[in-house]
Structure formats: structure tokens, C-alpha cells
Coordinates of C-alpha atoms in Angstrom, one line a residue:
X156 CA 78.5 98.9 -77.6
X157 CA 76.5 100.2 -75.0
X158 CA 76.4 103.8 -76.7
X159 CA 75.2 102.0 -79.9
X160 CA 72.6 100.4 -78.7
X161 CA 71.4 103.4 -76.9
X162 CA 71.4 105.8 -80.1
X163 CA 69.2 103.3 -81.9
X164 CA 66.6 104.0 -79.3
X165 CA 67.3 107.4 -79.3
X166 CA 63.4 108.1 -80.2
X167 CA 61.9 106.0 -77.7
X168 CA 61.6 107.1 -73.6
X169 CA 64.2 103.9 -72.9
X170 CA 66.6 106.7 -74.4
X171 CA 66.4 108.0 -71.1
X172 CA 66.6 105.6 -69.2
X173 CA 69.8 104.2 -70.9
X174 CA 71.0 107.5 -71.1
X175 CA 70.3 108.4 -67.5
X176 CA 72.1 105.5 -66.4
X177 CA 75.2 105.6 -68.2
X178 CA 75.7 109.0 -66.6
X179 CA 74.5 107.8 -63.4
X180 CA 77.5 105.1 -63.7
X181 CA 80.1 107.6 -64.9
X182 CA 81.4 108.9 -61.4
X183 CA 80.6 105.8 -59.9
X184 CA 83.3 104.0 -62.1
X185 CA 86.1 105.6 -61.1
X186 CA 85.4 104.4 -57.3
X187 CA 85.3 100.8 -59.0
X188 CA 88.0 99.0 -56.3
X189 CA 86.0 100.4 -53.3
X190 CA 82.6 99.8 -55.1
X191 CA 82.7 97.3 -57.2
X192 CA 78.7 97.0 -57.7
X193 CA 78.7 99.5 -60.2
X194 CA 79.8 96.3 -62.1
X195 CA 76.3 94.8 -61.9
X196 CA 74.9 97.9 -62.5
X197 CA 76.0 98.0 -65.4
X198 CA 75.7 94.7 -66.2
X199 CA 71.8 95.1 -65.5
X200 CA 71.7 98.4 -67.3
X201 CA 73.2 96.2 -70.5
X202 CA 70.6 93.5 -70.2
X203 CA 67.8 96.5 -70.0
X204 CA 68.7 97.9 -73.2
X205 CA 69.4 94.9 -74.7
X206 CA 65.8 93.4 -74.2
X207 CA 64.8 96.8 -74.8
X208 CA 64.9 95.7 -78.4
X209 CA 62.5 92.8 -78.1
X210 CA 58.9 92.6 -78.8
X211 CA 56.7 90.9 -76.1
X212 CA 53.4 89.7 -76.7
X213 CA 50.6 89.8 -74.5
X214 CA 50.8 85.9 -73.7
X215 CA 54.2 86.6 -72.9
X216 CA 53.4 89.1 -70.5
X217 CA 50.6 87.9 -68.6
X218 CA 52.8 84.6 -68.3
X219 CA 55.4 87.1 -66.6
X220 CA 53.2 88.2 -64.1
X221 CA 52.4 84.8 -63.3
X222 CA 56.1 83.7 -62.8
X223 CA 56.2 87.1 -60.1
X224 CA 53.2 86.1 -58.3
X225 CA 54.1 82.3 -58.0
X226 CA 57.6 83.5 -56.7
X227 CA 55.8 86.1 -54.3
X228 CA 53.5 83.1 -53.1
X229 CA 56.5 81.0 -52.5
X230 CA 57.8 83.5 -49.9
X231 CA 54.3 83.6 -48.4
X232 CA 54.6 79.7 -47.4
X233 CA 58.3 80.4 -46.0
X234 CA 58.0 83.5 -44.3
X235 CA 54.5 81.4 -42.3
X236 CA 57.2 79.1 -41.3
X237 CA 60.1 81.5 -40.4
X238 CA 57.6 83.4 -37.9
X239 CA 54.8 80.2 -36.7
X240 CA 57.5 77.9 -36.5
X241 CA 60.7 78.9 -35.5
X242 CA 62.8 76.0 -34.2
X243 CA 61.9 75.0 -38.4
X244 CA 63.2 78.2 -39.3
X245 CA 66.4 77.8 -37.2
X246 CA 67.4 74.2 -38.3
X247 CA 66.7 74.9 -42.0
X248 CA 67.3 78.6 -43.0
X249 CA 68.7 79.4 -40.1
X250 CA 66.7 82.1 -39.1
X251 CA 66.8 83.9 -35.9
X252 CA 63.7 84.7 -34.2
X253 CA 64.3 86.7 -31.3
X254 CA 66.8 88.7 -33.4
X255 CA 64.4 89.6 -36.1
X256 CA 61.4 89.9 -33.8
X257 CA 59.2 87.3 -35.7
X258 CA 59.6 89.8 -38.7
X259 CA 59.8 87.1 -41.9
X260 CA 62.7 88.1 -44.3
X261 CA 62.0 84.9 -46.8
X262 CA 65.4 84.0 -48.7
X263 CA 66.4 88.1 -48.7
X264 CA 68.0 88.5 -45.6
X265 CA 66.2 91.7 -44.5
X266 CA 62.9 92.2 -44.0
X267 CA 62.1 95.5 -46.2
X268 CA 63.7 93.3 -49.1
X269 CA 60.9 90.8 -49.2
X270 CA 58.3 93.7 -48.4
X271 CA 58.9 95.5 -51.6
X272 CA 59.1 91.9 -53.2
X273 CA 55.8 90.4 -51.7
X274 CA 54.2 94.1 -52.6
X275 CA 55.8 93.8 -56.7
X276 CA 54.2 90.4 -56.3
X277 CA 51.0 91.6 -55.2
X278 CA 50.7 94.5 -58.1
X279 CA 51.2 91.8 -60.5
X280 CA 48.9 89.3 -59.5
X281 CA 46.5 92.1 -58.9
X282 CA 46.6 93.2 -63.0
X283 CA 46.4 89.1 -62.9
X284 CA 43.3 89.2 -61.7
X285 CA 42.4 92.4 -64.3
X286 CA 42.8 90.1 -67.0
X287 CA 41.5 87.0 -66.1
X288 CA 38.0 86.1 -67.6
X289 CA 37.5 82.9 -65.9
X290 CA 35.8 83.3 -62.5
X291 CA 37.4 80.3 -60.4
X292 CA 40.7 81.4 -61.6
X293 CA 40.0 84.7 -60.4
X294 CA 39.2 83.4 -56.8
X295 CA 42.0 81.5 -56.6
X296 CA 44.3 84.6 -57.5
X297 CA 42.4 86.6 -54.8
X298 CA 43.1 83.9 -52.2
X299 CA 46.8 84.2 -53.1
X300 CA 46.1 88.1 -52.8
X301 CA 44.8 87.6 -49.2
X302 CA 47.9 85.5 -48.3
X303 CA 50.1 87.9 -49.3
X304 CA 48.0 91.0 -47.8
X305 CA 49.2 89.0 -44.5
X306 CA 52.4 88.3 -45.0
X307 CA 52.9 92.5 -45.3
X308 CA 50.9 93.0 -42.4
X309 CA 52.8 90.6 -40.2
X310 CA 56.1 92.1 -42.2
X311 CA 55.5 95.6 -40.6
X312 CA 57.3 97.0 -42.9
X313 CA 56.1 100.7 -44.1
X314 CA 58.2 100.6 -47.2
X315 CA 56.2 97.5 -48.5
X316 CA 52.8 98.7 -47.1
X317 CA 53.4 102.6 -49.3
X318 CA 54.5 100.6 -52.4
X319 CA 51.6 98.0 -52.2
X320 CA 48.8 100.4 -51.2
X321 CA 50.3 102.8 -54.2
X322 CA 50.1 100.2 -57.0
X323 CA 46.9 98.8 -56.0
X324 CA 45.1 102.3 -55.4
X325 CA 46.3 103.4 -59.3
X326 CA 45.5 99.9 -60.7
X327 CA 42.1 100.6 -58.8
X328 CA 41.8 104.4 -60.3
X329 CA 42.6 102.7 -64.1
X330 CA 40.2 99.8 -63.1
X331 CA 37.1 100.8 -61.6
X332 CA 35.3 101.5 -64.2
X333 CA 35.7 98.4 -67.0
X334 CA 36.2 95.5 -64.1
X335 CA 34.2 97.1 -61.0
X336 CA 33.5 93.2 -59.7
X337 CA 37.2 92.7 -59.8
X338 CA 38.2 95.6 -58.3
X339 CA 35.7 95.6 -55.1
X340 CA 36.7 91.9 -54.3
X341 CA 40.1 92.2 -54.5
X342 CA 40.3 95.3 -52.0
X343 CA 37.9 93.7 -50.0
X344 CA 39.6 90.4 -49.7
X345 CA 43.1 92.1 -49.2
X346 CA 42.3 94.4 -46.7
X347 CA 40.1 91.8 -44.4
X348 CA 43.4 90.3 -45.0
X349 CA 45.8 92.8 -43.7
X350 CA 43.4 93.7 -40.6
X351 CA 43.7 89.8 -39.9
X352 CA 47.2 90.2 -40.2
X353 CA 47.4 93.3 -38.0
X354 CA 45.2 91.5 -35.2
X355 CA 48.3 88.5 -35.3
X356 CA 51.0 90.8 -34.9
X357 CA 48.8 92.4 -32.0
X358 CA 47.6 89.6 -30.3
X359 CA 49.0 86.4 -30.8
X360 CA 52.2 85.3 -29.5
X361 CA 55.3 82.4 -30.2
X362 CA 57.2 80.3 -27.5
X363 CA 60.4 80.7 -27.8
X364 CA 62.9 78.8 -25.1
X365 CA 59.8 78.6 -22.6
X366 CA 59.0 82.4 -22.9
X367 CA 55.9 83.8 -25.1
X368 CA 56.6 86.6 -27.3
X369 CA 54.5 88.5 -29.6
X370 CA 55.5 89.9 -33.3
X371 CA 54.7 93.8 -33.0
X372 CA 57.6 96.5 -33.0
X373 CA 58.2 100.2 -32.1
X374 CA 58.6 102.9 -35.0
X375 CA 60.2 105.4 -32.4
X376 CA 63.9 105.1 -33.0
X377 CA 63.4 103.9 -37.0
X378 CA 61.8 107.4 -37.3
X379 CA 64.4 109.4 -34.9
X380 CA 67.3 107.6 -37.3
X381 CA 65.7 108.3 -40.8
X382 CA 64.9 111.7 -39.9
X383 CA 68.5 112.2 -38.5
X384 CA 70.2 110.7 -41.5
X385 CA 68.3 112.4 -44.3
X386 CA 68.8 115.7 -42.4
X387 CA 72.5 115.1 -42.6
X388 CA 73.5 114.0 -45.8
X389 CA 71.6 116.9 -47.2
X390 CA 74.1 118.8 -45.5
X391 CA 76.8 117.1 -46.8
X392 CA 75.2 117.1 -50.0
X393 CA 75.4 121.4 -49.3
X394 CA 79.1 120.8 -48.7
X395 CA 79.9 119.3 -52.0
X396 CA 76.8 119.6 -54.4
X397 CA 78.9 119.6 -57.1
X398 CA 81.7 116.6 -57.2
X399 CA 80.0 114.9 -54.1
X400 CA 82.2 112.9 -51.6
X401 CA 82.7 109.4 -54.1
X402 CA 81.9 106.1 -53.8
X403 CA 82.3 103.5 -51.0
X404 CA 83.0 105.2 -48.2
X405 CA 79.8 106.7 -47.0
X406 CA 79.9 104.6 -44.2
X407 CA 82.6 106.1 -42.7
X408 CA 82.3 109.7 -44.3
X409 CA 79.4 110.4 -42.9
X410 CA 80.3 109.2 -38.7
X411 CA 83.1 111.7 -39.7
X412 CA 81.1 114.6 -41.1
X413 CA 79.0 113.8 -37.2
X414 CA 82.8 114.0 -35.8
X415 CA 83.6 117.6 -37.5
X416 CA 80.2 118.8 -37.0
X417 CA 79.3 118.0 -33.3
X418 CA 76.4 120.7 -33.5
X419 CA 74.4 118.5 -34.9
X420 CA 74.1 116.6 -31.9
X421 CA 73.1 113.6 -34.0
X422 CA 73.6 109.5 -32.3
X423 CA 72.1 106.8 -34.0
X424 CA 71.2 103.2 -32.8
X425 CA 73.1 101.7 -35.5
X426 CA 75.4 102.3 -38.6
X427 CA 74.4 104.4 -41.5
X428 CA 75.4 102.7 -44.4
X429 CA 72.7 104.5 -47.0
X430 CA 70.4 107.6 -46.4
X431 CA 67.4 105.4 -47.1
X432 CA 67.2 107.9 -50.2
X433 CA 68.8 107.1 -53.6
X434 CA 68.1 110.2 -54.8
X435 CA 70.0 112.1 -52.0
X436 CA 72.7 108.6 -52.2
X437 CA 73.3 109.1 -55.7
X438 CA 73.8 113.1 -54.5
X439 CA 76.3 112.7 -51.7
X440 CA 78.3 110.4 -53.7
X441 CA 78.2 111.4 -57.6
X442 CA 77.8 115.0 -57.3
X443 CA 75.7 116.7 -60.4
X444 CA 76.7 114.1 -62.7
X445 CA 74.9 111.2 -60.7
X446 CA 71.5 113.3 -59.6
X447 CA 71.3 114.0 -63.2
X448 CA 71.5 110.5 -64.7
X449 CA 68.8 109.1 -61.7
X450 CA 66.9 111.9 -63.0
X451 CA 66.6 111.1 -66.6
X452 CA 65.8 107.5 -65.4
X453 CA 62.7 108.8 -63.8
X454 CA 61.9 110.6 -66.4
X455 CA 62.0 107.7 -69.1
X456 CA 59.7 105.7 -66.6
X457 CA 57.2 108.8 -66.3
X458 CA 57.3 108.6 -70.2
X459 CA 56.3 105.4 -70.1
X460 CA 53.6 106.1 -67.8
X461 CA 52.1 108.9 -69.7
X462 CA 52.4 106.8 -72.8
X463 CA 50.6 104.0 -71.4
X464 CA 47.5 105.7 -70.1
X465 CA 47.0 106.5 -73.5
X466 CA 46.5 102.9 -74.6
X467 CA 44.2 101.7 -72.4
X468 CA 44.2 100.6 -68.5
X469 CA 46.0 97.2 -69.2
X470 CA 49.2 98.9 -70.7
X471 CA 48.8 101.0 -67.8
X472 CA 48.8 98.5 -65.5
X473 CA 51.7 97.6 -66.6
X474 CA 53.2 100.7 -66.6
X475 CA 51.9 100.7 -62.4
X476 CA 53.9 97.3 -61.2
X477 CA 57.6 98.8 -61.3
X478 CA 55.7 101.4 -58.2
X479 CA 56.3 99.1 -55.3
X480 CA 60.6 99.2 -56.3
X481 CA 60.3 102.8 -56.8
X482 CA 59.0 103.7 -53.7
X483 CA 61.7 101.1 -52.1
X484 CA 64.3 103.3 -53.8
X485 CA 63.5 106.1 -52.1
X486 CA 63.1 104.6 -48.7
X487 CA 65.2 102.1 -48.3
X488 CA 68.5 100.8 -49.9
X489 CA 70.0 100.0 -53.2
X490 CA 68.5 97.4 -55.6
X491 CA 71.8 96.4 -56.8
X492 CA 72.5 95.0 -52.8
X493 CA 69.9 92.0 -54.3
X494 CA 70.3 90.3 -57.6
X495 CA 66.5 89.4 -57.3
X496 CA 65.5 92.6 -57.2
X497 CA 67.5 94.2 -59.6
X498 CA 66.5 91.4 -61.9
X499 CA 62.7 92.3 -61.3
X500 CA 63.2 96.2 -61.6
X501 CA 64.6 95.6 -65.1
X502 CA 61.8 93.4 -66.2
X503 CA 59.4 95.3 -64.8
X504 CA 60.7 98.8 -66.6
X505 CA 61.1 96.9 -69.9
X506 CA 57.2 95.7 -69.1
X507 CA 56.3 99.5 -68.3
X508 CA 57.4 100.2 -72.7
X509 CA 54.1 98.8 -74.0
X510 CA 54.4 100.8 -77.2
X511 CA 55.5 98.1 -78.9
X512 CA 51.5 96.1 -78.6
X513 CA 50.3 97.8 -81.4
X514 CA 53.2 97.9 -83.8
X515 CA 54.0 95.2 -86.3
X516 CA 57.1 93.5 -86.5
X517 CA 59.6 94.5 -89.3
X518 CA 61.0 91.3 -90.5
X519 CA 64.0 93.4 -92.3
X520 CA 65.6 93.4 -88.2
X521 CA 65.5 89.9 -87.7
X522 CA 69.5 89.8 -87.8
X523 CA 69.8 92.2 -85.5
X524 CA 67.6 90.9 -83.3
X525 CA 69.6 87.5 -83.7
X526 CA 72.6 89.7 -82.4
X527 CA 70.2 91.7 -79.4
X528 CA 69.1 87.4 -78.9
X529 CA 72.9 86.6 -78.5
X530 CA 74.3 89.3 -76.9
X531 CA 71.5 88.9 -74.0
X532 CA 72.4 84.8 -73.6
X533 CA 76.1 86.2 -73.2
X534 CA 75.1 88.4 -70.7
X535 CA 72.6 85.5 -69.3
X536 CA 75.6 82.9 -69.3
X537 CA 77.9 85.7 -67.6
X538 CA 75.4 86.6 -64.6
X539 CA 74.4 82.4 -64.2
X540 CA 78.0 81.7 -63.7
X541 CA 79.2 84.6 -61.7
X542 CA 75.6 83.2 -59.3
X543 CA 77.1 80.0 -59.0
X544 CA 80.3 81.3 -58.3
X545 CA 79.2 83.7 -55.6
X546 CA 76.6 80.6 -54.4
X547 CA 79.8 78.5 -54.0
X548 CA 81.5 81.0 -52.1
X549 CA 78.8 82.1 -50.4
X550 CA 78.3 78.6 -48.8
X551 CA 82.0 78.0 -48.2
X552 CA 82.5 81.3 -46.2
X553 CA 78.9 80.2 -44.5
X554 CA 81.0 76.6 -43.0
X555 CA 83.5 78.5 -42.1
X556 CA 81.6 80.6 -40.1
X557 CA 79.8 78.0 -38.4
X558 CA 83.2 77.2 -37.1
X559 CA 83.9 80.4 -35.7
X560 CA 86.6 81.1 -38.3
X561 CA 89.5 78.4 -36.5
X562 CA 90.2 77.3 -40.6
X563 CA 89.9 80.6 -42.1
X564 CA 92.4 80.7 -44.9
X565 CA 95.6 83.3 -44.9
X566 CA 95.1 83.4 -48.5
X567 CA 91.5 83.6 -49.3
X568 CA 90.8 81.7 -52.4
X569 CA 89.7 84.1 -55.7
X570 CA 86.6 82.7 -55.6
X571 CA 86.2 84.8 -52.3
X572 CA 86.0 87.8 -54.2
X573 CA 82.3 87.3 -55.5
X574 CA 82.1 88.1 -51.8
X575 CA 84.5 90.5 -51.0
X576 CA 83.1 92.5 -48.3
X577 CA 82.1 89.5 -45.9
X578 CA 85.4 87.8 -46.8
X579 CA 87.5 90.4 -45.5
X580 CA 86.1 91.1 -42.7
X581 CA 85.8 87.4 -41.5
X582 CA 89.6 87.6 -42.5
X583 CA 90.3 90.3 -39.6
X584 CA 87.7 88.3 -37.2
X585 CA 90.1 85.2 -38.1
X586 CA 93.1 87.1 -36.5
X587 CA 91.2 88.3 -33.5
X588 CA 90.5 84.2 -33.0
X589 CA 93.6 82.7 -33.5
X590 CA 95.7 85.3 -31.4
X591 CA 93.2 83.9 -28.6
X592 CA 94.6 80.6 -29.0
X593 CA 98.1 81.7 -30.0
X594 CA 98.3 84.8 -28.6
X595 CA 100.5 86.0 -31.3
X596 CA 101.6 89.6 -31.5
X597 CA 101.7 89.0 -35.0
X598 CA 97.4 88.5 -35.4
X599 CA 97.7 92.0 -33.8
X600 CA 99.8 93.7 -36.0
X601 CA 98.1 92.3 -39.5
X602 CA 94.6 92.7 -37.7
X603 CA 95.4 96.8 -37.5
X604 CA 97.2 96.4 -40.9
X605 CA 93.7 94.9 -42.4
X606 CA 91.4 97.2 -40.2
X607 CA 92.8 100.0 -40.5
X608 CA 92.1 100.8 -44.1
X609 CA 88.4 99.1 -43.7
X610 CA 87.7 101.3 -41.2
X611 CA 88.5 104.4 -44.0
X612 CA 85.3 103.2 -45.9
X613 CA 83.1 101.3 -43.7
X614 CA 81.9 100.9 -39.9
X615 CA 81.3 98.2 -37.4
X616 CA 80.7 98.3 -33.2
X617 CA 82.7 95.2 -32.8
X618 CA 85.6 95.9 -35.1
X619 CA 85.8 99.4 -33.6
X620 CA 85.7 97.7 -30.1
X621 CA 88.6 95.6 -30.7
X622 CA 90.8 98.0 -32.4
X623 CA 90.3 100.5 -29.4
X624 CA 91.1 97.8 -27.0
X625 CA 94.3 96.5 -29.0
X626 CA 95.4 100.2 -29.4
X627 CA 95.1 101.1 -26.0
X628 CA 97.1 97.5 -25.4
X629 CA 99.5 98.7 -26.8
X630 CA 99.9 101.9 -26.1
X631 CA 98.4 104.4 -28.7
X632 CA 95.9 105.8 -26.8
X633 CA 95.5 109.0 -28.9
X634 CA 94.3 106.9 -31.8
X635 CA 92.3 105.2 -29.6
X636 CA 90.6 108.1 -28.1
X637 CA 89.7 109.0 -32.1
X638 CA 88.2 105.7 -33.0
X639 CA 86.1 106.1 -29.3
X640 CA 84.6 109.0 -30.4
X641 CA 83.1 107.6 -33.5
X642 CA 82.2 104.8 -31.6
X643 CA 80.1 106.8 -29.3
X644 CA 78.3 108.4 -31.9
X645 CA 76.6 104.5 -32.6
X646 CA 76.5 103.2 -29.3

């Protein structure tokens, strides 16, 4: 099916894209059991060339950017109270202050996350504010503009702050000229806003437990660790340029590559689990195959950027908005990690293809657009239900968590797997907390049984911790001594 669709666009630049990710998928199948999210990739790479197919009008467009905005502005009022008001946070997201150093993460979970989120958001209600004719509307927008301007600045996260300044800088050069009001007041308003934002991180501080502490943070070892990290996997990359080292194990692959290659002389603060760098991820892991298929992705977008500019600074505008995820891409990790965002790069891709504005509708397709209009509420039901699903489980694994694992069951439920990677690992934490009620040689022997292989594909400080302290327990000190020295390449 997928090959169909993507031969009837075989003239348009979403030929590439489809194209470039089906090859981008290829190697990444076969590692399917240890990486399963090649699943949603796919999945999402389905839905992109479904819609591909389907006209949308302007009304429909601008009404999209409004949808992203209101989302973005959303955030805004939650990530004011996950870093003014903390004990609020705490009771009702659950958010740690002191471990996130008043950084807001919003419903994401990780701070660069929202960044490139708030900074998509503030591209689109930027070409909002291109558009709009009337002038209270266009103050409101602007206030909504400032608010998020904040929110990045209090953030402090560089990958949001390149994507934002990108967008709005190109939406400026496309602008100036036809909406020079627009333009100066929007800047103006959103960089007052960010230096106001700057100034809280600086100067204001948050009780916490009796103690004041301030939001700002160092860049020192977050620059030492990227630097580090892209340095390496280039070098592994040289190793095996051709067939890469596969999927779902770059985790551990690369603390070994460290281990084999001790003239490096590379530690890092924390575990590598991406090279901040899909281009050089897709590398290590696919080989030729993968590079080549992120390639052609790129290059269907760049077609649609060279295609837009020639229709005017609107459908360029457009064409802008996906800049924020693209520079997220290459700095941080995958888009697939967040349904959210890989929902929102699709949409914004399929808004970058604006060829479609000034070509009339052949009315002869209408059935097959009834089967493109089915197929995509298929795939709509499918992802709705497998949310709910991985909601359900989500929340269940959450309650038992919040009771340090005492009822965790032997036989996970299947619903588990929508969460596999958290499940088993709370699975081997259960072990470690019943044997210290039970003290059951048994939890130890199925903890190194489970561990053992999840330590071939990923890393953790703890886990490592307690496997070297029940190996040395029990007497196999040689594999202990291994599993120390990948531990003190983290510590």
C-alpha cells in the first residue's frame, strides 16, 4: 500500500520524503524487537502520505496555526506554575523542582521537548499575526508572543532559543517588506520579552523547603558531553560507515566502543542514549541505507521551500514553521520519543506543500480521496486507541510506582507493552524490593536473568550498581570488575 501511494506522488517533492523514509525505515525494521518505534514511524510516515493527498484551504490553514498556538499558550500557563509555584506543581503534575532546576517541561517530561514545542508554537502564531488584518486581534496575538518569548527564556534551553530565533528571523526576511508594522512589533515585543525573561532567571529566586533558589544553570558540562559524544560516534560511524552498528543498542554500544577505545579518554556525567544528532543517529545505526533515506527527507522539505518562495511570503511562511523541529533534530533526540511532536512535524511538513493553493480540484478523484479519507480515520482510530491504551498503562505502572513496586506483577499484563521499556525495568527494581523483605536467593537469580540482557542494549547507574554488588555477593568478581568499568566511564 505504502509503495502505491508513494508512486502516485512520484512528481511531487513529498516523493522524497515518502521515499526517503521508507528507506530510512528499511534497516531499522529488522531491529523491530529491540526497537520497536520504528512502528510509529511508520505509522506517522503512513498518515503523511496519506494526507499528502488532501487539499487544504487557506481557512483551514490559518485555523491550524491557531490550534498550535492555543496549545503552545496552554503550556505557557503550566510551565508559570511548575516554576512560580512549585508545591502546585508537586501535588498536581508532580513536578520536581530542585531536580529540574525550576526549568518548566509542561506535560513533556523534558525540558528541550517543550522548547522546540513553545518555539513551533511561536513560528505559527507569528505567520498568525502575518495574516491577520484586524488590529486588536493582532495585539492580542503579540501578547501571547511575549508570553511565550518568556517561557523560552526561563526554559534555557539553546535548542528552542536556535529554532525560534531561526523561524522568526526568515519569517522576518519574507516579511519586512509587505507587513513592516507587523514585523517591528512583534520582534520588539518578543525580545523585551525574552530580556524580561532573562533578568528572572538571573535575579529572582523560589523558596523551596525554607531555602531560596534561583532558576539559572551552567552550560559547562552540557557542552563538554555534546562535544564528547558527537566526536565519538563519528568514530564509530568510521568503523562501520557502511552497515552501521543496528538498532537499540546504542546505549550500550557506545559505553563499549569508550571500553575498547580507552584513548579517548572520554567520561560523561550521564548516559548517552542518542548523539543529539539524527543525522549522525540514523548513521551509527542504519549504515548507508539510513543516511540516505534522512537525506532524501531533507531534500523533499528543501523542495518545498524553494517552491514556496516562489508563491509568495505566506506559502513561505509556511514552508518556515516545520524550522524549530528541524533544528531539534539535529540537537537533540528523536521526534518519535513524543507522539506530540511527531504529530506536529507531520502536519507541519504536509503544511510546508502549498502547491496545491493554486490548483483546482479534479472532481474525477473524489473516490479516491473517499479511500485516502478512510484509510487516514483507520489510521486515526488505530493511534487513538493504542493512546488510550498506552494512557491506561501509563497510569497503572505510575500507582505502582508510587508504591515503590511492593505489588508489581510477575506477569506483567499485555497492556504493559505500550510501555515496554519502563515496564521491564520496574520489573527488575521489583526483584531488587521484594528480596529486601524476603531476602530470597531466588529475586537474585531472575534479577541477573532479566538484567543481564537489558544491560546488552541499554545503561543505567543504579542497575549497574546493584548488579556489581550482587555479583561480587556472590562471588563473580571478574564480571563484576567488567560492569565497574563501564560504570566508571558515567560516574
Amino acid at each position: 500500500m505504502f509503495f502505491f501511494l508513494s508512486y502516485k506522488i512520484k512528481n511531487r517533492p513529498s516523493f522524497f520524503v515518502s521515499t526517503g523514509g521508507a528507506l530510512f525505515a528499511i534497516p531499522w525494521f529488522f531491529y523491530i524487537r529491540t526497537s520497536p518505534d520504528v512502528l510509529i514511524f511508520l505509522l506517522a510516515l503512513v498518515g503523511y502520505v496519506i494526507i499528502s493527498f488532501e487539499s487544504i484551504s487557506k481557512v483551514s490553514r490559518v485555523c491550524i496555526l491557531q490550534v498550535i498556538f492555543s496549545l503552545a499558550l496552554c503550556q505557557v500557563i503550566l510551565c508559570f506554575i511548575q516554576s512560580f509555584l512549585p508545591n502546585v506543581a508537586k501535588d498536581w503534575y508532580e513536578y520536581n523542582w530542585l531536580r529540574n532546576g525550576g526549568r518548566p517541561y509542561g506535560i513533556f517530561q523534558q525540558v528541550n521537548l517543550l522548547a522546540s514545542f513553545l518555539a513551533s508554537g511561536l513560528a505559527c502564531g507569528y505567520l498568525l499575526l502575518m495574516q491577520e488584518k484586524r488590529i486588536y486581534r493582532q495585539y492580542v496575538i503579540i501578547t501571547g508572543l511575549a508570553a511565550i518569548a518568556i517561557i523560552l527564556a526561563i526554559n534555557q534551553s539553546r535548542t528552542g532559543w536556535i529554532g525560534a530565533v531561526a523561524a522568526i528571523l526568515l519569517l522576518n526576511i519574507f516579511f519586512i517588506t509587505s507587513r513592516p508594522r507587523q514585523c517591528i512589533e512583534g520582534t520588539v515585543a518578543m525580545c523585551l520579552a525574552a530580556a524580561f525573561g532573562i533578568w528572572i532567571v538571573q535575579h529572582v529566586s523560589v523558596l523551596i523547603n525554607g531555602q531560596h533558589w534561583t532558576l539559572s544553570r551552567e552550560y559547562i558540562n552540557s557542552n563538554h558531553d555534546r562535544w564528547a559524544m558527537l566526536t565519538t560516534t563519528w568514530k564509530m560511524i568510521m568503523d562501520k560507515p557502511v552497515t552501521g552498528w543496528g538498532y537499540g543498542a546504542f546505549e550500550s554500544q557506545y559505553i563499549h566502543y569508550l571500553l575498547d577505545h580507552p584513548q579517548l579518554n572520554v567520561k560523561h556525567s550521564s548516559i548517552i542514549p542518542h548523539p543529539h544528532n539524527e543525522l549522525l543517529f540514523a548513521w551509527v545505526q542504519g549504515g548507508v541505507i539510513a543516511v540516505t533515506g534522512l537525506l532524501l527527507m531533507a531534500a523533499g522539505w528543501i523542495k518545498f521551500f524553494i517552491n514556496a518562495i516562489r508563491s509568495g511570503a505566506v506559502n513561505t511562511g509556511y514552508a518556515v514553521l516545520i524550522i524549530p523541529l528541524l533544528v531539534h533534530l539535529n540537537l537533540e533526540y528523536p521526534l518519535y520519543q513524543s507522539f506530540i511532536h511527531l504529530g506536529l512535524f507531520v502536519v507541519l511538513l504536509r503544511l510546508a506543500d502549498t502547491r496545491e493553493l493554486s490548483q483546482k480540484k479534479d472532481v474525477s478523484k473524489a473516490q479516491k480521496n473517499r479511500l485516502m479519507r478512510f484509510s487516514g480515520a483507520i489510521i486515526g482510530c488505530i493511534v487513538v486507541v493504542y493512546g488510550i491504551i498506552g494512557l491506561y498503562a501509563n497510569n497503572e505502572i505510575t500507582r505502582l510506582e508510587r508504591h515503590e513496586l511492593a505489588a508489581f506483577p510477575v506477569s506483567p499484563p499485555w497492556y504493559f507493552e505500550t510501555q515496554r521499556e519502563r515496564s521491564n525495568f520496574d520489573s527488575m527494581i521489583a526483584l531488587l524490593v521484594d528480596y529486601n523483605t524476603t531476602r530470597s536467593e531466588q529475586d537474585l537469580a531472575l534479577f541477573i536473568k532479566k538484567a543481564t540482557p537489558w544491560l546488552d542494549y541499554g545503561v543505567d547507574k543504579n542497575l549497574l550498581v546493584s548488579m556489581i554488588t550482587i555479583l561480587r555477593y556472590r562471588g563473580d568478581n571478574e564480571e563484576a570488575a567488567k560492569l565497574y568499568a563501564e560504570y566508571s566511564l558515567i560516574e
